DNA sequence: CGACCTTTTGATTGGCGTCAAAATCTGTGG
DNA sequence: CCACAGATTTTGACGCCAATCAAAAGGTCG
């Protein structure tokens, strides 16, 4: 409930043509064939930390690829409690899922400044029709996302607070190293960690007070070091064990088509 | 942990050609055009209650559509605790998601006798390449599944035991009415309910003892009636409110392409 | 009818939530 | 560069929801 830092007005698009290669949607397109994808890119937008890209149940007609930064996908209950569904990093494809009225099934807020590249629904439809690799890619992307969501479901359903938080830390730490290598300092092993304890509580279904206690315990056990938006996992193997964390699922996403 | 009723040997395929129309995979194919789909159907299999179709981490090279019956998709933790990820009903498409070694990311067990129609990975690849509607359908199916999984995530993360169980009952009750109308008696409002309280506990992350207490409470409040594999929801509106249940998500799945 | 599930009920425990306040950190402006 | 307001994290005391342990009751099916 505390995440809405500053509910700025809806972000206006700025219409630069993207030049950055989308890792996700065009990830299976060979470099030499990537030229045609240019024609499909709609709008490039800069998002500021705290901005809401769209709210839950806002009617939308586009999806987008995250180029840089970190976004939080969440749902809110009637009582106002927020559940973080996913923490998105560069390359992730967002906003494709809707309800029957084409409303977003989750809200999206920027945890850091971010850049995105939008694709209108009609563009996506055209791409799927005209470019088989895009259709195949979309199938793989959606099904991979579903696998990860099931993993999170398992976390919440079966794991203790300690295990669940360990998973969350390992998951995001690992994905940052892969998807945002510029936020990872190889020397020190420290990553720039874009979320705070309150966010961790919204993702794990625990209270921030309890999250604090458990993080402190991890620190005392010398498993992690962390400070302001910084995280270092000192003992990755122990943390992985506690979390029942399977790095393969993140490092080597399955593909039916490539 | 108690779900593995009788771990029979792997189910052998019997190779009848399916005649039943798959609601899911071919759901967007117009009737007059459905003929060509016949050529793609691989194997038709009869599954007995309690059979495991494939185990978690079993290497598989096919997916299937459920024609009749009810299947349970689950993951098991190292300690042996089981989390039900999804309860599948006729029309659902299962087994498409894998890890990087093409192993199943969940186990599948039959909660009732069931019939399935298998599609080998190569058949699916061929269909996607040759038949645009199938590719589009697969995109929609995978993304719808992801939406539902996020809904369950929200349940486990934010809801009390009472709310979470109410959701589970409403969800399955509603889907049975839609996907298995023959199990719904319009007169009495009773559905044939394929799972027991132990399964509900595995799906909700609660203990069966606590599930029993809450179901008893619902019964005492005259919200439901239930007995051996039977369920009637007497007061659907109150149950929906308790559950924050949104029927639209189930009744009218969003499609980008149809 | 009898063995085996499944569900129910009771007593007790413990993990996590709640409430409250202090301590620490951060970013901003004078 | 320091001061200060606001956010974030930490700590303590206490309460409650759901887990655990145990056993009985009720149903189902061979």
Coordinates of C-alpha atoms (C1' of nucleotides) in Angstrom, one line a residue:
Chain A
X1 CA 0.0 0.0 0.0
X2 CA 2.9 2.3 0.5
X3 CA 4.5 1.8 -2.9
X4 CA 2.8 4.7 -4.7
X5 CA 5.6 7.1 -4.1
X6 CA 4.3 9.9 -6.1
X7 CA 1.4 9.3 -8.4
X8 CA 2.5 11.6 -11.2
X9 CA 0.3 12.2 -14.1
X10 CA 0.2 9.6 -16.8
X11 CA 3.4 9.4 -18.7
X12 CA 3.4 11.0 -22.1
X13 CA 4.9 9.2 -24.9
X14 CA 7.9 10.7 -26.7
X15 CA 8.1 9.3 -30.1
X16 CA 11.8 8.7 -30.9
X17 CA 12.3 5.6 -32.9
X18 CA 14.1 3.0 -30.8
X19 CA 17.5 2.0 -31.7
X20 CA 18.2 -0.2 -28.8
X21 CA 17.7 -3.8 -29.7
X22 CA 14.9 -5.4 -27.7
X23 CA 16.2 -8.5 -26.0
X24 CA 12.9 -10.1 -25.4
X25 CA 10.6 -9.8 -28.3
X26 CA 13.2 -9.8 -30.9
X27 CA 15.6 -12.0 -29.0
X28 CA 15.3 -14.9 -31.4
X29 CA 15.8 -12.7 -34.5
X30 CA 19.3 -13.0 -35.9
X31 CA 21.3 -9.8 -36.0
X32 CA 21.5 -9.7 -39.8
X33 CA 17.7 -10.0 -40.0
X34 CA 16.9 -7.5 -37.3
X35 CA 16.5 -4.6 -39.7
X36 CA 12.8 -5.2 -40.5
X37 CA 11.9 -5.0 -36.9
X38 CA 12.6 -1.3 -36.9
X39 CA 9.5 -0.7 -38.8
X40 CA 7.4 -2.2 -36.1
X41 CA 8.7 -0.2 -33.1
X42 CA 6.1 2.3 -32.1
X43 CA 7.1 4.7 -29.3
X44 CA 10.1 5.0 -27.1
X45 CA 9.3 6.4 -23.7
X46 CA 11.3 7.6 -20.7
X47 CA 9.8 6.9 -17.4
X48 CA 10.7 8.5 -14.1
X49 CA 11.1 6.6 -10.8
X50 CA 7.7 6.4 -9.1
X51 CA 5.7 6.9 -12.3
X52 CA 2.8 4.7 -12.9
X53 CA 2.9 3.5 -16.5
X54 CA -0.6 2.2 -16.3
X55 CA -2.9 1.4 -13.4
X56 CA -4.6 -1.9 -12.7
X57 CA -7.8 -2.0 -14.8
X58 CA -6.8 0.9 -16.9
X59 CA -7.8 0.2 -20.5
X60 CA -4.7 -0.1 -22.7
X61 CA -4.0 -1.0 -26.3
X62 CA -0.3 -1.6 -26.2
X63 CA 2.4 -3.7 -24.6
X64 CA 6.0 -2.8 -24.2
X65 CA 9.5 -4.1 -23.8
X66 CA 11.6 -2.7 -20.9
X67 CA 14.9 -1.4 -22.2
X68 CA 16.4 -0.1 -18.9
X69 CA 15.5 0.2 -15.3
X70 CA 13.2 -1.8 -13.1
X71 CA 9.4 -2.0 -13.0
X72 CA 7.0 -3.4 -10.4
X73 CA 3.9 -5.2 -11.5
X74 CA 1.3 -5.4 -8.8
X75 CA -2.3 -6.0 -7.9
X76 CA -4.2 -4.3 -5.1
X77 CA -6.9 -5.8 -2.9
X78 CA -10.1 -4.0 -1.9
X79 CA -8.6 -3.3 1.5
X80 CA -5.7 -1.6 -0.2
X81 CA -3.1 -4.2 0.3
X82 CA -0.7 -4.6 -2.6
X83 CA 0.7 -7.8 -4.0
X84 CA 3.8 -7.6 -6.2
X85 CA 3.4 -10.1 -9.0
X86 CA 6.6 -9.6 -10.8
X87 CA 9.7 -7.4 -10.7
X88 CA 10.6 -6.6 -14.3
X89 CA 14.1 -6.1 -15.6
X90 CA 15.5 -5.0 -19.0
X91 CA 14.3 -7.3 -21.7
X92 CA 11.0 -8.2 -20.1
X93 CA 7.8 -7.9 -22.1
X94 CA 5.0 -6.3 -20.2
X95 CA 1.3 -5.3 -20.6
X96 CA 0.3 -8.0 -23.0
X97 CA -2.2 -9.7 -20.6
X98 CA -5.6 -8.2 -20.2
X99 CA -9.1 -8.9 -19.0
X100 CA -12.1 -9.3 -21.3
X101 CA -12.4 -5.5 -21.6
X102 CA -8.8 -5.1 -22.6
X103 CA -8.0 -3.6 -19.2
X104 CA -4.6 -4.2 -17.7
X105 CA -4.7 -7.1 -15.1
X106 CA -2.0 -5.4 -13.1
X107 CA -0.6 -2.0 -12.4
X108 CA 3.0 -1.1 -13.4
X109 CA 5.1 1.3 -11.5
X110 CA 8.7 2.3 -12.1
X111 CA 11.1 1.4 -9.2
X112 CA 13.9 3.3 -10.9
X113 CA 14.0 5.6 -13.9
X114 CA 13.4 3.5 -17.0
X115 CA 13.1 3.4 -20.7
X116 CA 10.5 1.4 -22.6
X117 CA 9.6 0.7 -26.2
X118 CA 5.9 0.3 -26.9
X119 CA 4.1 -1.8 -29.4
X120 CA 0.5 -1.1 -30.2
X121 CA -1.9 -4.1 -30.2
X122 CA -2.3 -3.6 -33.9
X123 CA 1.4 -3.7 -34.5
X124 CA 1.7 -6.8 -32.5
X125 CA -1.1 -8.5 -34.4
X126 CA 0.6 -7.5 -37.7
X127 CA 3.9 -8.8 -36.5
X128 CA 2.4 -12.1 -35.4
X129 CA 0.7 -12.5 -38.8
X130 CA 3.6 -11.5 -40.9
X131 CA 6.6 -12.7 -39.0
X132 CA 6.6 -16.3 -37.8
X133 CA 9.6 -15.8 -35.5
X134 CA 7.6 -13.2 -33.5
X135 CA 4.7 -15.5 -33.0
X136 CA 7.0 -18.2 -31.9
X137 CA 8.8 -15.8 -29.6
X138 CA 5.6 -14.7 -28.0
X139 CA 4.6 -18.2 -27.3
X140 CA 7.9 -18.9 -25.6
X141 CA 7.8 -15.6 -23.6
X142 CA 4.3 -16.1 -22.3
X143 CA 4.9 -19.7 -21.3
X144 CA 8.2 -18.8 -19.6
X145 CA 6.4 -16.1 -17.6
X146 CA 3.9 -18.6 -16.6
X147 CA 6.6 -21.0 -15.3
X148 CA 8.1 -18.3 -13.2
X149 CA 4.7 -17.3 -11.8
X150 CA 4.1 -20.9 -10.8
X151 CA 7.5 -20.8 -9.0
X152 CA 6.3 -17.8 -7.0
X153 CA 3.1 -19.5 -6.3
X154 CA 5.0 -22.4 -4.8
X155 CA 7.0 -20.0 -2.7
X156 CA 4.0 -18.4 -1.2
X157 CA 2.2 -21.6 -0.7
X158 CA 4.8 -23.9 0.8
X159 CA 7.7 -21.9 2.1
X160 CA 8.4 -20.2 5.5
X161 CA 9.1 -16.5 5.6
X162 CA 12.8 -17.2 5.8
X163 CA 12.7 -19.5 2.7
X164 CA 10.5 -17.2 0.8
X165 CA 12.6 -14.1 1.3
X166 CA 15.8 -16.0 0.5
X167 CA 14.2 -17.1 -2.8
X168 CA 13.2 -13.5 -3.6
X169 CA 16.7 -12.2 -2.9
X170 CA 18.4 -15.0 -4.9
X171 CA 16.0 -14.5 -7.8
X172 CA 16.4 -10.8 -8.2
X173 CA 20.1 -10.9 -7.5
X174 CA 20.6 -13.5 -10.2
X175 CA 18.4 -11.8 -12.7
X176 CA 20.1 -8.4 -12.1
X177 CA 23.4 -10.0 -12.8
X178 CA 22.1 -11.4 -16.1
X179 CA 19.7 -8.7 -17.3
X180 CA 21.4 -5.6 -15.9
X181 CA 25.1 -6.5 -15.8
X182 CA 26.0 -2.8 -15.4
X183 CA 24.4 -3.0 -12.0
X184 CA 26.7 -5.7 -10.9
X185 CA 30.2 -5.1 -9.6
X186 CA 32.3 -8.2 -10.2
X187 CA 35.0 -7.1 -7.8
X188 CA 32.8 -6.7 -4.8
X189 CA 29.9 -8.9 -5.8
X190 CA 27.6 -6.1 -5.0
X191 CA 24.5 -5.4 -7.1
X192 CA 22.5 -2.3 -7.2
X193 CA 19.2 -3.6 -5.7
X194 CA 16.2 -1.5 -6.9
X195 CA 13.7 -2.4 -4.2
X196 CA 13.4 -1.9 -0.5
X197 CA 12.2 -4.1 2.4
X198 CA 8.7 -2.7 2.0
X199 CA 8.6 -4.0 -1.6
X200 CA 9.9 -7.4 -0.4
X201 CA 7.0 -7.6 2.0
X202 CA 4.6 -6.8 -0.8
X203 CA 6.1 -9.5 -2.9
X204 CA 6.2 -12.2 -0.2
X205 CA 2.9 -11.5 1.5
X206 CA 4.7 -10.8 4.8
X207 CA 4.8 -7.6 6.8
X208 CA 7.7 -5.2 6.5
X209 CA 8.5 -5.6 10.2
X210 CA 8.9 -9.4 9.8
X211 CA 10.9 -8.9 6.6
X212 CA 13.3 -6.6 8.5
X213 CA 13.8 -9.2 11.2
X214 CA 14.6 -11.9 8.7
X215 CA 17.0 -9.8 6.7
X216 CA 18.7 -8.8 9.9
X217 CA 19.0 -12.5 10.7
X218 CA 20.5 -13.3 7.3
X219 CA 23.0 -10.5 7.8
X220 CA 24.0 -11.8 11.3
X221 CA 24.5 -15.2 9.8
X222 CA 26.9 -13.7 7.3
X223 CA 24.8 -14.9 4.4
X224 CA 24.2 -11.5 2.9
X225 CA 25.4 -7.9 3.2
X226 CA 23.0 -5.1 2.3
X227 CA 22.6 -1.5 2.7
X228 CA 20.7 1.3 0.9
X229 CA 19.7 -0.3 -2.5
X230 CA 22.7 -2.5 -2.4
X231 CA 22.9 -6.2 -2.0
X232 CA 25.7 -8.7 -1.8
X233 CA 25.0 -12.4 -1.3
X234 CA 28.0 -13.7 0.4
X235 CA 27.0 -17.3 0.6
X236 CA 25.1 -18.1 -2.6
X237 CA 25.0 -21.9 -2.1
X238 CA 23.6 -21.7 1.4
X239 CA 21.0 -19.1 0.3
X240 CA 20.1 -21.3 -2.7
X241 CA 19.6 -24.2 -0.4
X242 CA 17.4 -22.3 2.1
X243 CA 15.4 -20.9 -0.8
X244 CA 15.2 -24.2 -2.9
X245 CA 16.3 -21.8 -5.6
X246 CA 16.9 -23.3 -9.1
X247 CA 19.1 -21.0 -11.2
X248 CA 18.6 -23.0 -14.3
X249 CA 15.0 -21.8 -14.7
X250 CA 16.2 -18.2 -14.9
X251 CA 19.5 -18.7 -16.7
X252 CA 18.3 -21.0 -19.4
X253 CA 14.7 -20.3 -20.2
X254 CA 13.2 -23.1 -22.3
X255 CA 12.2 -22.5 -25.8
X256 CA 10.2 -24.6 -28.1
X257 CA 11.4 -22.8 -31.2
X258 CA 15.0 -21.7 -30.9
Chain B
X1 CA 2.1 -35.3 0.2
X2 CA -0.9 -37.6 0.5
X3 CA -2.2 -37.0 -3.0
X4 CA -0.3 -39.9 -4.7
X5 CA -3.2 -42.3 -4.3
X6 CA -1.7 -45.2 -6.2
X7 CA 1.3 -44.6 -8.3
X8 CA 0.5 -46.9 -11.2
X9 CA 3.0 -47.5 -13.9
X10 CA 3.2 -44.9 -16.6
X11 CA 0.1 -44.7 -18.7
X12 CA 0.4 -46.3 -22.1
X13 CA -0.9 -44.5 -25.1
X14 CA -3.7 -46.0 -27.1
X15 CA -3.7 -44.6 -30.5
X16 CA -7.3 -44.0 -31.5
X17 CA -7.7 -40.9 -33.5
X18 CA -9.6 -38.3 -31.6
X19 CA -13.0 -37.4 -32.7
X20 CA -13.9 -35.1 -29.9
X21 CA -13.2 -31.5 -30.8
X22 CA -10.6 -29.9 -28.6
X23 CA -12.0 -26.8 -27.1
X24 CA -8.7 -25.2 -26.2
X25 CA -6.2 -25.6 -28.9
X26 CA -8.6 -25.6 -31.8
X27 CA -11.1 -23.4 -30.0
X28 CA -10.7 -20.6 -32.5
X29 CA -10.9 -22.7 -35.6
X30 CA -14.3 -22.4 -37.2
X31 CA -16.3 -25.6 -37.5
X32 CA -16.2 -25.7 -41.2
X33 CA -12.4 -25.4 -41.2
X34 CA -11.8 -27.9 -38.5
X35 CA -11.2 -30.9 -40.8
X36 CA -7.5 -30.2 -41.3
X37 CA -6.9 -30.4 -37.6
X38 CA -7.6 -34.1 -37.7
X39 CA -4.3 -34.7 -39.3
X40 CA -2.4 -33.2 -36.4
X41 CA -3.9 -35.2 -33.6
X42 CA -1.4 -37.7 -32.4
X43 CA -2.6 -40.0 -29.6
X44 CA -5.8 -40.4 -27.7
X45 CA -5.3 -41.8 -24.2
X46 CA -7.5 -43.0 -21.4
X47 CA -6.3 -42.2 -17.9
X48 CA -7.5 -43.8 -14.7
X49 CA -8.1 -42.0 -11.5
X50 CA -4.9 -41.7 -9.5
X51 CA -2.6 -42.2 -12.5
X52 CA 0.3 -40.0 -12.9
X53 CA 0.5 -38.8 -16.5
X54 CA 4.0 -37.5 -16.0
X55 CA 6.1 -36.7 -12.9
X56 CA 7.7 -33.4 -12.1
X57 CA 11.1 -33.3 -13.9
X58 CA 10.2 -36.2 -16.2
X59 CA 11.5 -35.6 -19.6
X60 CA 8.6 -35.3 -22.0
X61 CA 8.2 -34.4 -25.7
X62 CA 4.5 -33.8 -26.0
X63 CA 1.7 -31.7 -24.6
X64 CA -2.0 -32.6 -24.5
X65 CA -5.5 -31.3 -24.3
X66 CA -7.8 -32.6 -21.6
X67 CA -11.0 -34.0 -23.1
X68 CA -12.8 -35.2 -20.1
X69 CA -12.1 -35.6 -16.3
X70 CA -10.0 -33.5 -13.9
X71 CA -6.3 -33.4 -13.5
X72 CA -4.1 -31.9 -10.8
X73 CA -0.9 -30.1 -11.7
X74 CA 1.5 -30.0 -8.7
X75 CA 5.0 -29.3 -7.5
X76 CA 6.7 -31.0 -4.6
X77 CA 9.2 -29.5 -2.2
X78 CA 12.3 -31.2 -0.9
X79 CA 10.5 -31.9 2.4
X80 CA 7.8 -33.7 0.4
X81 CA 5.0 -31.1 0.7
X82 CA 2.9 -30.7 -2.4
X83 CA 1.6 -27.5 -3.9
X84 CA -1.2 -27.7 -6.3
X85 CA -0.6 -25.2 -9.1
X86 CA -3.7 -25.7 -11.1
X87 CA -6.7 -27.9 -11.3
X88 CA -7.3 -28.7 -15.0
X89 CA -10.7 -29.3 -16.5
X90 CA -11.8 -30.3 -20.0
X91 CA -10.4 -28.0 -22.7
X92 CA -7.3 -27.1 -20.8
X93 CA -3.9 -27.5 -22.6
X94 CA -1.2 -29.1 -20.4
X95 CA 2.4 -30.0 -20.5
X96 CA 3.7 -27.4 -22.9
X97 CA 5.9 -25.7 -20.3
X98 CA 9.3 -27.2 -19.6
X99 CA 12.7 -26.4 -18.1
X100 CA 15.8 -26.1 -20.1
X101 CA 16.2 -29.9 -20.4
X102 CA 12.7 -30.3 -21.7
X103 CA 11.6 -31.7 -18.3
X104 CA 8.1 -31.1 -17.1
X105 CA 8.0 -28.3 -14.6
X106 CA 5.1 -29.9 -12.7
X107 CA 3.6 -33.3 -12.2
X108 CA 0.2 -34.2 -13.4
X109 CA -2.1 -36.7 -11.7
X110 CA -5.7 -37.6 -12.6
X111 CA -8.2 -36.7 -9.9
X112 CA -10.9 -38.6 -11.8
X113 CA -10.8 -40.9 -14.9
X114 CA -9.8 -38.8 -17.8
X115 CA -9.3 -38.7 -21.5
X116 CA -6.5 -36.7 -23.2
X117 CA -5.4 -36.0 -26.7
X118 CA -1.6 -35.7 -27.1
X119 CA 0.4 -33.6 -29.5
X120 CA 4.0 -34.3 -29.9
X121 CA 6.4 -31.3 -29.8
X122 CA 7.2 -31.8 -33.5
X123 CA 3.5 -31.7 -34.3
X124 CA 3.0 -28.6 -32.4
X125 CA 6.0 -27.0 -34.1
X126 CA 4.6 -27.9 -37.5
X127 CA 1.1 -26.6 -36.6
X128 CA 2.6 -23.3 -35.4
X129 CA 4.5 -22.9 -38.6
X130 CA 1.8 -23.9 -41.0
X131 CA -1.3 -22.7 -39.3
X132 CA -1.4 -19.1 -38.1
X133 CA -4.6 -19.6 -36.0
X134 CA -2.8 -22.2 -33.9
X135 CA 0.1 -19.9 -33.2
X136 CA -2.3 -17.2 -32.2
X137 CA -4.3 -19.5 -30.1
X138 CA -1.2 -20.7 -28.3
X139 CA -0.2 -17.2 -27.5
X140 CA -3.7 -16.5 -26.1
X141 CA -3.8 -19.7 -24.1
X142 CA -0.4 -19.3 -22.5
X143 CA -1.1 -15.7 -21.6
X144 CA -4.5 -16.5 -20.1
X145 CA -2.9 -19.2 -18.0
X146 CA -0.4 -16.7 -16.8
X147 CA -3.3 -14.3 -15.8
X148 CA -4.9 -17.0 -13.7
X149 CA -1.7 -18.0 -12.1
X150 CA -1.2 -14.4 -11.0
X151 CA -4.7 -14.5 -9.6
X152 CA -3.7 -17.5 -7.4
X153 CA -0.5 -15.8 -6.4
X154 CA -2.6 -12.9 -5.2
X155 CA -4.8 -15.3 -3.2
X156 CA -1.9 -16.9 -1.4
X157 CA -0.1 -13.6 -0.8
X158 CA -2.8 -11.4 0.4
X159 CA -5.8 -13.4 1.6
X160 CA -6.8 -15.0 4.8
X161 CA -7.5 -18.7 5.0
X162 CA -11.2 -18.0 4.8
X163 CA -10.9 -15.8 1.7
X164 CA -8.5 -18.0 0.0
X165 CA -10.6 -21.1 0.4
X166 CA -13.7 -19.2 -0.7
X167 CA -11.9 -18.2 -3.9
X168 CA -10.8 -21.8 -4.6
X169 CA -14.4 -23.1 -4.2
X170 CA -15.9 -20.3 -6.3
X171 CA -13.2 -20.8 -9.0
X172 CA -13.6 -24.5 -9.4
X173 CA -17.4 -24.4 -9.0
X174 CA -17.6 -21.9 -11.8
X175 CA -15.2 -23.6 -14.1
X176 CA -17.0 -26.9 -13.6
X177 CA -20.3 -25.3 -14.6
X178 CA -18.6 -23.9 -17.7
X179 CA -16.2 -26.6 -18.7
X180 CA -18.0 -29.7 -17.5
X181 CA -21.7 -28.9 -17.7
X182 CA -22.6 -32.6 -17.4
X183 CA -21.3 -32.4 -13.8
X184 CA -23.7 -29.6 -12.9
X185 CA -27.3 -30.3 -12.0
X186 CA -29.3 -27.2 -12.8
X187 CA -32.2 -28.2 -10.6
X188 CA -30.3 -28.6 -7.4
X189 CA -27.3 -26.4 -8.1
X190 CA -25.0 -29.2 -7.1
X191 CA -21.8 -29.9 -9.0
X192 CA -19.8 -33.1 -8.9
X193 CA -16.6 -31.8 -7.1
X194 CA -13.6 -33.8 -8.1
X195 CA -11.3 -32.8 -5.2
X196 CA -11.3 -33.4 -1.5
X197 CA -10.3 -31.2 1.5
X198 CA -6.8 -32.5 1.5
X199 CA -6.4 -31.3 -2.1
X200 CA -7.8 -27.9 -1.1
X201 CA -5.2 -27.7 1.6
X202 CA -2.4 -28.5 -1.0
X203 CA -3.8 -25.8 -3.3
X204 CA -4.1 -23.1 -0.6
X205 CA -1.0 -23.8 1.4
X206 CA -3.0 -24.5 4.5
X207 CA -3.3 -27.7 6.6
X208 CA -6.2 -30.0 6.0
X209 CA -7.3 -29.6 9.6
X210 CA -7.7 -25.9 9.1
X211 CA -9.4 -26.3 5.8
X212 CA -11.9 -28.6 7.6
X213 CA -12.7 -26.0 10.2
X214 CA -13.3 -23.3 7.6
X215 CA -15.4 -25.4 5.4
X216 CA -17.5 -26.4 8.4
X217 CA -17.8 -22.7 9.2
X218 CA -19.1 -21.9 5.7
X219 CA -21.6 -24.7 6.0
X220 CA -22.8 -23.4 9.3
X221 CA -23.2 -20.0 7.9
X222 CA -25.4 -21.6 5.1
X223 CA -23.0 -20.4 2.4
X224 CA -22.4 -23.8 1.0
X225 CA -23.5 -27.4 1.2
X226 CA -21.1 -30.1 0.5
X227 CA -20.7 -33.8 1.0
X228 CA -18.7 -36.6 -0.6
X229 CA -17.4 -35.1 -3.9
X230 CA -20.4 -32.8 -4.1
X231 CA -20.6 -29.1 -3.7
X232 CA -23.4 -26.6 -3.8
X233 CA -22.7 -22.9 -3.3
X234 CA -25.9 -21.6 -1.8
X235 CA -25.0 -17.9 -1.6
X236 CA -22.8 -17.2 -4.6
X237 CA -22.8 -13.4 -4.1
X238 CA -21.6 -13.6 -0.5
X239 CA -19.0 -16.2 -1.3
X240 CA -17.8 -14.0 -4.2
X241 CA -17.4 -11.0 -2.0
X242 CA -15.5 -13.0 0.7
X243 CA -13.3 -14.3 -2.1
X244 CA -12.9 -11.1 -4.1
X245 CA -13.8 -13.5 -6.9
X246 CA -14.0 -12.1 -10.4
X247 CA -16.0 -14.4 -12.6
X248 CA -15.3 -12.4 -15.8
X249 CA -11.7 -13.6 -15.8
X250 CA -12.9 -17.2 -16.1
X251 CA -16.0 -16.7 -18.2
X252 CA -14.6 -14.3 -20.8
X253 CA -11.0 -15.0 -21.3
X254 CA -9.3 -12.2 -23.2
X255 CA -8.0 -12.9 -26.7
X256 CA -5.8 -10.8 -28.8
X257 CA -6.7 -12.6 -31.9
X258 CA -10.4 -13.7 -32.0
Chain C
dC1 C1' -19.0 -56.2 7.3
dG2 C1' -14.4 -54.5 7.9
dA3 C1' -10.2 -51.9 6.4
dC4 C1' -9.1 -47.6 5.0
dC5 C1' -9.9 -42.9 3.9
dT6 C1' -11.6 -38.5 4.9
dT7 C1' -13.5 -35.3 7.9
dT8 C1' -14.2 -33.4 12.5
dT9 C1' -13.1 -31.8 17.0
dG10 C1' -10.2 -30.5 21.0
dA11 C1' -6.0 -28.9 23.2
dT12 C1' -1.8 -26.6 22.7
dT13 C1' 2.0 -24.3 20.2
dG14 C1' 4.4 -21.1 17.4
dG15 C1' 5.2 -18.1 13.5
dC16 C1' 4.0 -14.1 11.9
dG17 C1' 1.0 -9.9 12.5
dT18 C1' 0.0 -5.7 15.0
dC19 C1' 1.1 -1.7 17.6
dA20 C1' 4.3 1.6 19.0
dA21 C1' 8.4 4.0 19.2
dA22 C1' 13.2 4.7 18.4
dA23 C1' 17.1 4.7 15.4
dT24 C1' 19.1 5.4 11.0
dC25 C1' 19.4 6.9 6.5
dT26 C1' 18.5 10.1 2.4
dG27 C1' 17.8 13.7 -0.2
dT28 C1' 16.9 18.6 -0.2
dG29 C1' 17.3 23.4 0.6
dG30 C1' 19.3 27.2 3.2
Chain D
dC1 C1' 28.2 21.9 4.6
dC2 C1' 24.9 21.5 7.8
dA3 C1' 20.0 21.2 9.2
dC4 C1' 15.9 19.1 8.8
dA5 C1' 11.7 16.6 7.1
dG6 C1' 10.5 12.4 5.5
dA7 C1' 11.3 7.7 4.4
dT8 C1' 13.2 3.3 5.8
dT9 C1' 14.8 0.1 9.0
dT10 C1' 15.2 -1.7 13.6
dT11 C1' 13.6 -3.2 18.1
dG12 C1' 10.4 -4.6 21.7
dA13 C1' 6.0 -6.2 23.7
dC14 C1' 2.0 -8.5 22.9
dG15 C1' -1.8 -11.0 20.3
dC16 C1' -3.9 -14.0 17.0
dC17 C1' -4.3 -17.0 13.1
dA18 C1' -3.1 -21.1 11.5
dA19 C1' 0.1 -25.3 12.5
dT20 C1' 0.7 -29.2 15.2
dC21 C1' -0.4 -33.2 17.8
dA22 C1' -3.8 -36.5 18.9
dA23 C1' -7.9 -39.0 18.7
dA24 C1' -12.6 -39.9 17.5
dA25 C1' -16.3 -40.0 14.3
dG26 C1' -18.2 -40.6 9.9
dG27 C1' -18.1 -42.4 5.0
dT28 C1' -16.7 -45.3 1.2
dC29 C1' -15.6 -49.2 -1.2
dG30 C1' -14.1 -53.8 -1.8

